[in-house]
CSV table of C-alpha atoms in Angstrom, one decimal:
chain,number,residue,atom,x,y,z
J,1,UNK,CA,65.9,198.9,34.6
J,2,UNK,CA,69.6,198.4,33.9
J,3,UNK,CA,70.3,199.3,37.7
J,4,UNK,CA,67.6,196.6,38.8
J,5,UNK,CA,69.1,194.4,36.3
J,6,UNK,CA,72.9,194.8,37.9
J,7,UNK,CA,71.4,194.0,41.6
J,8,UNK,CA,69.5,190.7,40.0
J,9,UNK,CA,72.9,189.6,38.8
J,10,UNK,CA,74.8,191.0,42.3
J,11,UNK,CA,72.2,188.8,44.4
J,12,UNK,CA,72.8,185.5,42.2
J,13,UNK,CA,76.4,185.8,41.9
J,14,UNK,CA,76.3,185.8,45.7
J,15,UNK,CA,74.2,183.5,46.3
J,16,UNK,CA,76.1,180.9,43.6
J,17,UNK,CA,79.1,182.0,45.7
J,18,UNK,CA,77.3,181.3,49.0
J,19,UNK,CA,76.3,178.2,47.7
J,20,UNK,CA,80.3,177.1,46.5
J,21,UNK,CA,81.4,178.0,50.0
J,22,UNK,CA,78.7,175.1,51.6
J,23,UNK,CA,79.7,172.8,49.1
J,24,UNK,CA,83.6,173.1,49.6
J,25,UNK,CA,83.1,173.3,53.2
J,26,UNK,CA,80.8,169.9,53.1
J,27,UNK,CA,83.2,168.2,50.9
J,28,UNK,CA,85.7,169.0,53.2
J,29,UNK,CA,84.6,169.4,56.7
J,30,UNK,CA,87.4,166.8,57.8
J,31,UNK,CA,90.3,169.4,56.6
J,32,UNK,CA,88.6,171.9,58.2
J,33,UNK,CA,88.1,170.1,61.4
J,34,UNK,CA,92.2,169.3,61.4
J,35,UNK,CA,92.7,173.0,61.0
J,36,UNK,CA,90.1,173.9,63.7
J,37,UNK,CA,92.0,171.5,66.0
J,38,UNK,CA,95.1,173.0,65.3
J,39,UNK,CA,93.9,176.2,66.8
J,40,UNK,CA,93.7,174.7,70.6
J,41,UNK,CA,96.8,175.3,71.6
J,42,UNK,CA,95.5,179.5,71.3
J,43,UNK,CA,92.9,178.3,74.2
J,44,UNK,CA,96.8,177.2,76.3
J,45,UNK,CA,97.7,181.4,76.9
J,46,UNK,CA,96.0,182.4,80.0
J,47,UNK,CA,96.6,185.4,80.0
J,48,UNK,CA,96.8,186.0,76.2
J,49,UNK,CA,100.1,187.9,75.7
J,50,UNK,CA,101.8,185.7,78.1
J,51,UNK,CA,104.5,182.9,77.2
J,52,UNK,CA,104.5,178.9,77.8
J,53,UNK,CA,108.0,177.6,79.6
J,54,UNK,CA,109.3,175.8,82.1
J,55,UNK,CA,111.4,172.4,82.4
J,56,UNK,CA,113.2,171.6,79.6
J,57,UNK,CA,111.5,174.0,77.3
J,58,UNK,CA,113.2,177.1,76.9
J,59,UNK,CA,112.7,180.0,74.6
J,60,UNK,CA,115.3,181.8,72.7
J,61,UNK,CA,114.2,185.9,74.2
J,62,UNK,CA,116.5,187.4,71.8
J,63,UNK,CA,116.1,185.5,68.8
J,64,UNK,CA,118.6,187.1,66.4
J,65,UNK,CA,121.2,187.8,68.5
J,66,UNK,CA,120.7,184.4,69.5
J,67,UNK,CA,120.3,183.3,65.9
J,68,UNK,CA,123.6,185.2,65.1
J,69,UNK,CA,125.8,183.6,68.5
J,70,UNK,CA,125.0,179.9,67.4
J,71,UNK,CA,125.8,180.3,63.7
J,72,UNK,CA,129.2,180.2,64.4
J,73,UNK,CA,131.6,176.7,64.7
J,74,UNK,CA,133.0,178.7,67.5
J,75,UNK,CA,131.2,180.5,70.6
J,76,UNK,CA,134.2,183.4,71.3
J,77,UNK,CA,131.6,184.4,74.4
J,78,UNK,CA,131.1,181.5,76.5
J,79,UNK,CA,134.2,181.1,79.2
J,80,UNK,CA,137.1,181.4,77.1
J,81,UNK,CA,135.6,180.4,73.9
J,82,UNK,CA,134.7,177.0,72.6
J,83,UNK,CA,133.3,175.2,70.1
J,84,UNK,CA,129.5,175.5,69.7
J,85,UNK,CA,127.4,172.8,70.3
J,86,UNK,CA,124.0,174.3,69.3
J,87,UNK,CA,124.5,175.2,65.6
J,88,UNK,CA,121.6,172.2,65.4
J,89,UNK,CA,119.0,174.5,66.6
J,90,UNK,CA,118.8,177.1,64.1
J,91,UNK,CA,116.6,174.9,62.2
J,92,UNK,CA,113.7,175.2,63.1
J,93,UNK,CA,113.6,176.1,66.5
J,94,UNK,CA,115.5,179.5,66.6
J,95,UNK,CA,115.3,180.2,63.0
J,96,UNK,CA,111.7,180.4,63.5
J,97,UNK,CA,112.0,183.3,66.7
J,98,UNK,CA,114.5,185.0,64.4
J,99,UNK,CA,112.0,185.2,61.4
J,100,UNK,CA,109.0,186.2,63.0
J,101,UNK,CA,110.9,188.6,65.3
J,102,UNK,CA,112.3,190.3,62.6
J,103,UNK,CA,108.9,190.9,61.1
J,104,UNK,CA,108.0,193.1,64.7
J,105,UNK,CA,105.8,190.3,66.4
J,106,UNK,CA,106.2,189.8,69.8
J,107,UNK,CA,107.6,186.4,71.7
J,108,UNK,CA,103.7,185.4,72.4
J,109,UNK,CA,102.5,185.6,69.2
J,110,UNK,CA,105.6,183.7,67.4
J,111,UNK,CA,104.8,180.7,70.0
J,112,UNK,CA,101.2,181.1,69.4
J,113,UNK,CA,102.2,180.6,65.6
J,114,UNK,CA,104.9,177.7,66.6
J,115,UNK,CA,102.3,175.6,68.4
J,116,UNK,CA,99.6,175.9,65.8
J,117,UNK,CA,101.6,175.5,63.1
J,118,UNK,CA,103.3,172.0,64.2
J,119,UNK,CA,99.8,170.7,65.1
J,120,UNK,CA,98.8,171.3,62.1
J,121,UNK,CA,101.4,169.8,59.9
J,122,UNK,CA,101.2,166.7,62.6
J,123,UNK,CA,97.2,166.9,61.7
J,124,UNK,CA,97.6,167.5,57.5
J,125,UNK,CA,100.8,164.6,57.6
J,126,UNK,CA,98.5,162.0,59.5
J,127,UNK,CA,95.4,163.1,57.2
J,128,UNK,CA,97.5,161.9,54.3
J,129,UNK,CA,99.2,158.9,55.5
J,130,UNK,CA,95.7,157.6,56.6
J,131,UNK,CA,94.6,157.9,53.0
J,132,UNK,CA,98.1,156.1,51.9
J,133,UNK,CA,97.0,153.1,54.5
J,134,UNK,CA,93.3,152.6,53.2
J,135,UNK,CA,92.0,151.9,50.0
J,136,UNK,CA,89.1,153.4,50.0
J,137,UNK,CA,90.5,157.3,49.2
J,138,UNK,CA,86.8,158.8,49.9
J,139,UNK,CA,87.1,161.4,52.8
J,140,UNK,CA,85.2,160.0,56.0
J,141,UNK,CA,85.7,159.3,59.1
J,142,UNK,CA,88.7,156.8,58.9
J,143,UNK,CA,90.7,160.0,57.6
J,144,UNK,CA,89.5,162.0,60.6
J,145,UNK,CA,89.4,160.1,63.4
J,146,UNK,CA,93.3,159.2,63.7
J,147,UNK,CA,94.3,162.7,63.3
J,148,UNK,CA,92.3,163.4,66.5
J,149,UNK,CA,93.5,160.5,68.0
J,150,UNK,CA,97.3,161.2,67.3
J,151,UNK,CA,96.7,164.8,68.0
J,152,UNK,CA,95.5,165.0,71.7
J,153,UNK,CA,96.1,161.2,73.2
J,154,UNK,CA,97.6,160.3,77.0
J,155,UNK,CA,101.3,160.7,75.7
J,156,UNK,CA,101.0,163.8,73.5
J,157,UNK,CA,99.3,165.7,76.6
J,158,UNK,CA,101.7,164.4,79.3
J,159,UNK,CA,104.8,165.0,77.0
J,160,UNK,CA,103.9,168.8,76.7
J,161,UNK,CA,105.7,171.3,74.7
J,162,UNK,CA,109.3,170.6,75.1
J,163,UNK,CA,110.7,171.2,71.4
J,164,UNK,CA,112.3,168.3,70.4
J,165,UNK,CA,109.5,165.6,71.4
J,166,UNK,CA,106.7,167.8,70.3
J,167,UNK,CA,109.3,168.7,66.8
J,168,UNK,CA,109.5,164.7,66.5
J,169,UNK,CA,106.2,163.8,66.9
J,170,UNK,CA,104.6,166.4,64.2
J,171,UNK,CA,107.4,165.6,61.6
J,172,UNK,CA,106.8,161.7,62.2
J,173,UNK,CA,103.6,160.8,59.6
J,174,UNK,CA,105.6,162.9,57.1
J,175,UNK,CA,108.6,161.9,57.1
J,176,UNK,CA,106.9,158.3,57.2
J,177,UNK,CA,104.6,158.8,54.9
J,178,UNK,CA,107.4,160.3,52.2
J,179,UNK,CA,109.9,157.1,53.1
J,180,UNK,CA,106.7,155.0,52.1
J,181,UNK,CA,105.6,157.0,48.8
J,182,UNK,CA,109.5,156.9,47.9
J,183,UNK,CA,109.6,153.1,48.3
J,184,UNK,CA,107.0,153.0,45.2
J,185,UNK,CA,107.8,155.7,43.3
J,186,UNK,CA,109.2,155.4,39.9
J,187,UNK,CA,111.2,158.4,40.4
J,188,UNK,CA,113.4,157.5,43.6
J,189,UNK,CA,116.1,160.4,42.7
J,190,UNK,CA,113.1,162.9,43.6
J,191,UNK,CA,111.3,161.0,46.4
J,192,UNK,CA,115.3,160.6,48.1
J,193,UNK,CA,115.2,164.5,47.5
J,194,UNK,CA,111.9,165.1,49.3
J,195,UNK,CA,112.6,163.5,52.3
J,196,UNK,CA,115.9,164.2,52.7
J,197,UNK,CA,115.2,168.1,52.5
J,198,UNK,CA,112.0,167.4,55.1
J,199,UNK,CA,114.6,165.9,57.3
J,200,UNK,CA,116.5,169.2,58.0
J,201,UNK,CA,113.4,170.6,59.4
J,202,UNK,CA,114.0,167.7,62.1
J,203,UNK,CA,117.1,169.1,63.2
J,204,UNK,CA,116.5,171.0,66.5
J,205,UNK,CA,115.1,167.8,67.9
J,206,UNK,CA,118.7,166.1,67.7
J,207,UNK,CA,119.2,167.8,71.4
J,208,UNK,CA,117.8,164.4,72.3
J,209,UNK,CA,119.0,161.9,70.5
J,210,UNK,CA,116.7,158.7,71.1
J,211,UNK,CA,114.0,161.1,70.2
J,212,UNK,CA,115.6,162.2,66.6
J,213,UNK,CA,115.7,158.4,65.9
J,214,UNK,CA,112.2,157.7,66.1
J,215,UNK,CA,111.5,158.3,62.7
J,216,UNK,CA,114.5,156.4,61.3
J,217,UNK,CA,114.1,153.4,63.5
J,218,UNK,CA,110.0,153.1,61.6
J,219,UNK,CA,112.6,153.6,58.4
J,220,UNK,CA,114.5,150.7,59.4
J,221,UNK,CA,111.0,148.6,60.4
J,222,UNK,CA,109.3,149.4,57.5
J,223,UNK,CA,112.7,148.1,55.8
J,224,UNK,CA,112.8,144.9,57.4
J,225,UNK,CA,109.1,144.2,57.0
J,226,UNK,CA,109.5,144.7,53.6
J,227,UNK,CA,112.3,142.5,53.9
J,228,UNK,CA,110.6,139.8,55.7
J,229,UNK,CA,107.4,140.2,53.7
J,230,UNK,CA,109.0,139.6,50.1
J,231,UNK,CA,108.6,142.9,49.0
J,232,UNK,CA,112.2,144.5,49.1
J,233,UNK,CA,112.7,145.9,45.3
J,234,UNK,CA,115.9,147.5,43.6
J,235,UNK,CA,114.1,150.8,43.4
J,236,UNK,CA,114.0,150.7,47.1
J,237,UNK,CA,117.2,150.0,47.8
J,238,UNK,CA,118.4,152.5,45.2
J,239,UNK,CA,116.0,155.1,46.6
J,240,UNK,CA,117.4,154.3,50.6
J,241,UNK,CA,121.0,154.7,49.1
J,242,UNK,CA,120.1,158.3,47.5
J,243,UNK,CA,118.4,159.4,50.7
J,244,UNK,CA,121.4,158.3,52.9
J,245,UNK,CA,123.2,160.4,50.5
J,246,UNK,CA,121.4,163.6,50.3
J,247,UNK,CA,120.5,163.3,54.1
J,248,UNK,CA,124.4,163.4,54.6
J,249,UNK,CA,124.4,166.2,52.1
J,250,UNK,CA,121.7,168.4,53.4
J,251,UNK,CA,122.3,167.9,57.1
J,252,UNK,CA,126.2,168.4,56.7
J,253,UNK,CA,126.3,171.7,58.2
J,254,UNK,CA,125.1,171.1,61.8
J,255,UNK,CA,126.3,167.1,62.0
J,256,UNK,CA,130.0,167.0,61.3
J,257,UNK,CA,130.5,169.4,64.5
J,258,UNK,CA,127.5,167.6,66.7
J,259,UNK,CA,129.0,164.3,66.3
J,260,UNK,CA,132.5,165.7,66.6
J,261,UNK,CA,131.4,167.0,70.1
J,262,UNK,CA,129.1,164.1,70.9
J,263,UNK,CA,132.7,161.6,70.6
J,264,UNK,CA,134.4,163.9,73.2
J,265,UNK,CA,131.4,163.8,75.7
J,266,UNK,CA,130.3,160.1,74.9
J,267,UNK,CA,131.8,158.5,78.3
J,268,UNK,CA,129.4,161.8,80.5
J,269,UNK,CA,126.4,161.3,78.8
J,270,UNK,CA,126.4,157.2,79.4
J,271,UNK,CA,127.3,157.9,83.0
J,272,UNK,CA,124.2,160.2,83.4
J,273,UNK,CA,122.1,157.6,82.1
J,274,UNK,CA,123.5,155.0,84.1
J,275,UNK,CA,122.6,157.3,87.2
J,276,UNK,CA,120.1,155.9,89.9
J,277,UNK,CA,117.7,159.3,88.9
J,278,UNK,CA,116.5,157.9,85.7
J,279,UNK,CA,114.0,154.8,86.4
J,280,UNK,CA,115.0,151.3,85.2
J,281,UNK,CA,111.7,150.7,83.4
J,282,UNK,CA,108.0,150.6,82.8
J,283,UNK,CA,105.4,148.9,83.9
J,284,UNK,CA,103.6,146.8,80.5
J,285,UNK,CA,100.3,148.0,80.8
J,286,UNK,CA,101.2,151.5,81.3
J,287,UNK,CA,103.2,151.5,77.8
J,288,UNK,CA,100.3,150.0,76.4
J,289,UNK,CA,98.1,152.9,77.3
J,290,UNK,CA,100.0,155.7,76.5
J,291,UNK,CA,101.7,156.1,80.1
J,292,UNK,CA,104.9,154.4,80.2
J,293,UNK,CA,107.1,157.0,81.0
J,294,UNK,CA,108.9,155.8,84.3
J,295,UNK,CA,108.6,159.1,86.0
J,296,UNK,CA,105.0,159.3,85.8
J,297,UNK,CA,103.8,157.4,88.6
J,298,UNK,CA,107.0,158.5,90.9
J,299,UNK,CA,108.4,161.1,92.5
J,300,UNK,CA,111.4,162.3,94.9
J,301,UNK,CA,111.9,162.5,98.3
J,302,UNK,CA,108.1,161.8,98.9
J,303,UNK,CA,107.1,164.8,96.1
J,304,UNK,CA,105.4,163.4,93.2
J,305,UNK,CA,107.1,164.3,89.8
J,306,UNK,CA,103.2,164.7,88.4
J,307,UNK,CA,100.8,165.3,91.1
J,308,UNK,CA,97.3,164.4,89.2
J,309,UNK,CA,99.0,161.0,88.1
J,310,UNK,CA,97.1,159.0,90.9
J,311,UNK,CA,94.1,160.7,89.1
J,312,UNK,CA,95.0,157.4,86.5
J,313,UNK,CA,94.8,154.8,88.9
J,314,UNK,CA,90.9,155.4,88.4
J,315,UNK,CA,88.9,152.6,87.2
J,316,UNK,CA,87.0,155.1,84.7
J,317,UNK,CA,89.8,156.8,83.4
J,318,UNK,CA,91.7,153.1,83.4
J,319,UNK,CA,89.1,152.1,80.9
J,320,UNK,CA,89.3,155.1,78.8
J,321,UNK,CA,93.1,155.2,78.4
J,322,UNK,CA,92.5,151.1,77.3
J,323,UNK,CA,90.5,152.4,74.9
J,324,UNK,CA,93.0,154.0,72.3
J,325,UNK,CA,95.0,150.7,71.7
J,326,UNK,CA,92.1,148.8,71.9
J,327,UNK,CA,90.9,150.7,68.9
J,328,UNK,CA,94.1,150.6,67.6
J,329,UNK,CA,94.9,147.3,67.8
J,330,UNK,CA,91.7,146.3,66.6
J,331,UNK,CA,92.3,147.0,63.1
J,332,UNK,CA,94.9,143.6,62.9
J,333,UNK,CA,91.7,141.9,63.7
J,334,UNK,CA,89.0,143.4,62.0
J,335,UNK,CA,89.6,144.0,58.3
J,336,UNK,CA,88.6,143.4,54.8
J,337,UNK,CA,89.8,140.1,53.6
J,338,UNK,CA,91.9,142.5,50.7
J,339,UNK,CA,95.6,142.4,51.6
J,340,UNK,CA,96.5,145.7,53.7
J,341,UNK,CA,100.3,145.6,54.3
J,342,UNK,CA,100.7,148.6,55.9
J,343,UNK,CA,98.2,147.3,59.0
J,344,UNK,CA,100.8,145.0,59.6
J,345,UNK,CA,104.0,147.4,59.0
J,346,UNK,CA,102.2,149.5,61.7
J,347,UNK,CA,101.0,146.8,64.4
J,348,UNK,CA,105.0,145.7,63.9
J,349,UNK,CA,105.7,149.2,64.6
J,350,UNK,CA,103.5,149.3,67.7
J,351,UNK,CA,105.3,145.8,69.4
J,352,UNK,CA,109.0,147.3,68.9
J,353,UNK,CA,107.4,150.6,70.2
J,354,UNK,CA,106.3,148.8,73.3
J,355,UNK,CA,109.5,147.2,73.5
J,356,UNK,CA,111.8,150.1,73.3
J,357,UNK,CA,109.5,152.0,75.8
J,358,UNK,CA,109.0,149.3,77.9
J,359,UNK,CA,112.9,149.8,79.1
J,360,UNK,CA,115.3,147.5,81.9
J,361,UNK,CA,113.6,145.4,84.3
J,362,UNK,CA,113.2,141.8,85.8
J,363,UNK,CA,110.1,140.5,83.6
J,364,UNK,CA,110.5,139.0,79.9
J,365,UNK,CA,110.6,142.5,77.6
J,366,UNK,CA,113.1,144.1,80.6
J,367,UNK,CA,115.7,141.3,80.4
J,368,UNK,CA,115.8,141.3,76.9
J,369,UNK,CA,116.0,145.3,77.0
J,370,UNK,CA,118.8,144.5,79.4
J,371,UNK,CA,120.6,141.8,77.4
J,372,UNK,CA,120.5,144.5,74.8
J,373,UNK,CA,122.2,147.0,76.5
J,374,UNK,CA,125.4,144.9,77.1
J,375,UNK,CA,125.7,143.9,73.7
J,376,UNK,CA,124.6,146.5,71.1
J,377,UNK,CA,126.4,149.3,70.6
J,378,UNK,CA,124.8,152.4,72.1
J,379,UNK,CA,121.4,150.3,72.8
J,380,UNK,CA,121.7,151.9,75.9
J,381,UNK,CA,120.7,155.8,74.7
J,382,UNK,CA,116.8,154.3,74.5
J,383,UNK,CA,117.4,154.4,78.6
J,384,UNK,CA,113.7,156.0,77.6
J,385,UNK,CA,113.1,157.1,74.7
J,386,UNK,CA,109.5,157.7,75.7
């Protein structure tokens, strides 16, 4: 009887536990869709144990060694020795290798882990700055939908896997979403702290420098809209000043030497970007939808730079890649007559976006890009900053 008993009890516990499981996964199907997604980039290794490269994505095949070469100010084994210029990539991008290689995994698997792991903190960071944006804080659709959307969209396919965009672009809701949270916290000392220890994690993407300003230019937007708007308070000042602070503090190790090095080759790197090879701008609509980059559409000495990009010129797909902004956009429009001030922050965001992308050119937005150029300081890095 006792034994019959103990099954009885067995059977209901699992089924109670059964019936937990459904529940949770119900309650939060949309956090287990972003996870889901972030496994896609698994469905990318054809064959399985092989590795993803090429252009300007490399991968560091001796990770420690590696590791232990650029952790030094000075690189003894590089012509006669000199001072290193990649102490910025130990974090993340080769600290990463170096971890997971010293646990016995093999360069596959760590980049299988890389890739799903920075789609999903790009998917979990959007997740919660959609539920920072809208009142409503009930998990539906309007959570989900702009994770997929930011996820797998025109530019975040085309850009592929080079580190530092695909870095930028997965840190960006955070980062954002933690410079918003600390503008209304009553605690800015730990808010400033938060972000300006997140910000280290952004430090491999500084190899390209109009792409490790993306997220403090939306800083500076979000600044002046608040600005603009009225809405500038003391605790945000003081919590701006206490992140400039710690962000000089945390990031102290890498920068001192990067922008020592950076004075010294200032004159090259404005002469490469002066050079006839990089395009002098965009055409409008193509920014709009996601395909600004100026090298899309062209190519060199009659060889396309991306051979399916005529494949865009198709009425269908034309429509499609409208879409996305359309949607976008559409929210300025469409709304509850209850004050939403980050809809505005972000369609703000979205016109200097277009701006910046749009780059040089003979039409309204490329003369101003121009006239910008010759008088700002270093303007002329965001030569595309697409």
């Amino acid at each position: 009887m006792s034994k019959k008993k103990s099954e009885i009890g067995a059977e209901k516990r699992l089924s109670l536990a059964k019936k937990t499981i459904t529940q949770t996964l119900r309650e939060r199907k949309f956090l287990v869709g972003i996870f889901l997604l972030a496994l896609v980039p698994l469905s990318w290794f054809r064959p399985w144990d092989t590795l993803i490269t090429g252009g300007d994505f490399w991968i560091p095949i001796s990770p420690q060694n590696f590791l232990k070469m650029i952790s030094s100010p000075w690189s003894a084994n590089i012509s006669c020795g000199q001072v290193s210029n990649a102490t910025f990539e130990i974090l993340p991008w080769v600290g990463f290798w170096a971890l997971f290689k010293s646990l016995g995994l093999s360069l596959s698997d760590i980049e299988k882990i890389w890739f799903v792991s920075l789609f999903l903190l790009g998917g979990l960071s959007m997740y919660l700055l959609t539920r920072e944006v809208f009142e409503d804080k009930r998990e539906s659709w309007k959570n989900f939908l702009p994770v997929v959307l930011y996820a797998f969209n025109v530019y975040s396919i085309l850009a592929g896997v080079v580190t530092t965009n695909l870095l930028v672009y997965s840190l960006l809701p955070l980062l954002l979403l933690l410079y918003i949270r600390g503008g209304k916290s009553p605690s800015p000392l730990k808010s400033a702290l938060i972000l300006a220890l997140a910000s280290v994690f952004l430090t491999s993407a500084v190899g390209n420098p109009p792409i490790y300003t993306i997220p403090f230019l939306f800083f500076f937007v979000y600044f002046i809209f608040l600005f603009l708007s009225k809405r500038l308070t003391r605790s945000f000042l003081k919590f701006n000043l206490l992140f400039a602070s710690f962000y000089l503090l945390f990031n102290s190790w890498w920068l001192f030497f990067y922008v020592k090095n950076l004075t010294h080759q200032i004159g090259q790197i404005k002469a490469v970007t002066d050079a006839a090879a990089v395009g002098p701008g965009s055409n409008f609509f193509d920014v709009v939808r996601l395909l600004g980059s100026w090298a899309f559409f062209a190519g060199h000495q009659g060889a396309p730079y991306f051979p399916f990009a005529q494949s865009y010129l198709n009425p269908f797909l034309m429509f499609l890649t409208f879409a996305v902004p359309a949607l976008a956009f559409a929210g300025i429009f469409f709304r509850p007559p209850s004050p939403r001030p980050l809809i505005n922050f972000f369609a703000l965001s979205a016109l200097v976006g277009i701006f910046l992308s749009h780059g040089q050119g003979t039409d309204f937005l490329g003369r101003i890009n121009t006239f910008f150029k010759e008088t700002i300081p270093f303007f002329w890095i965001y030569r595309e900053p697409f």
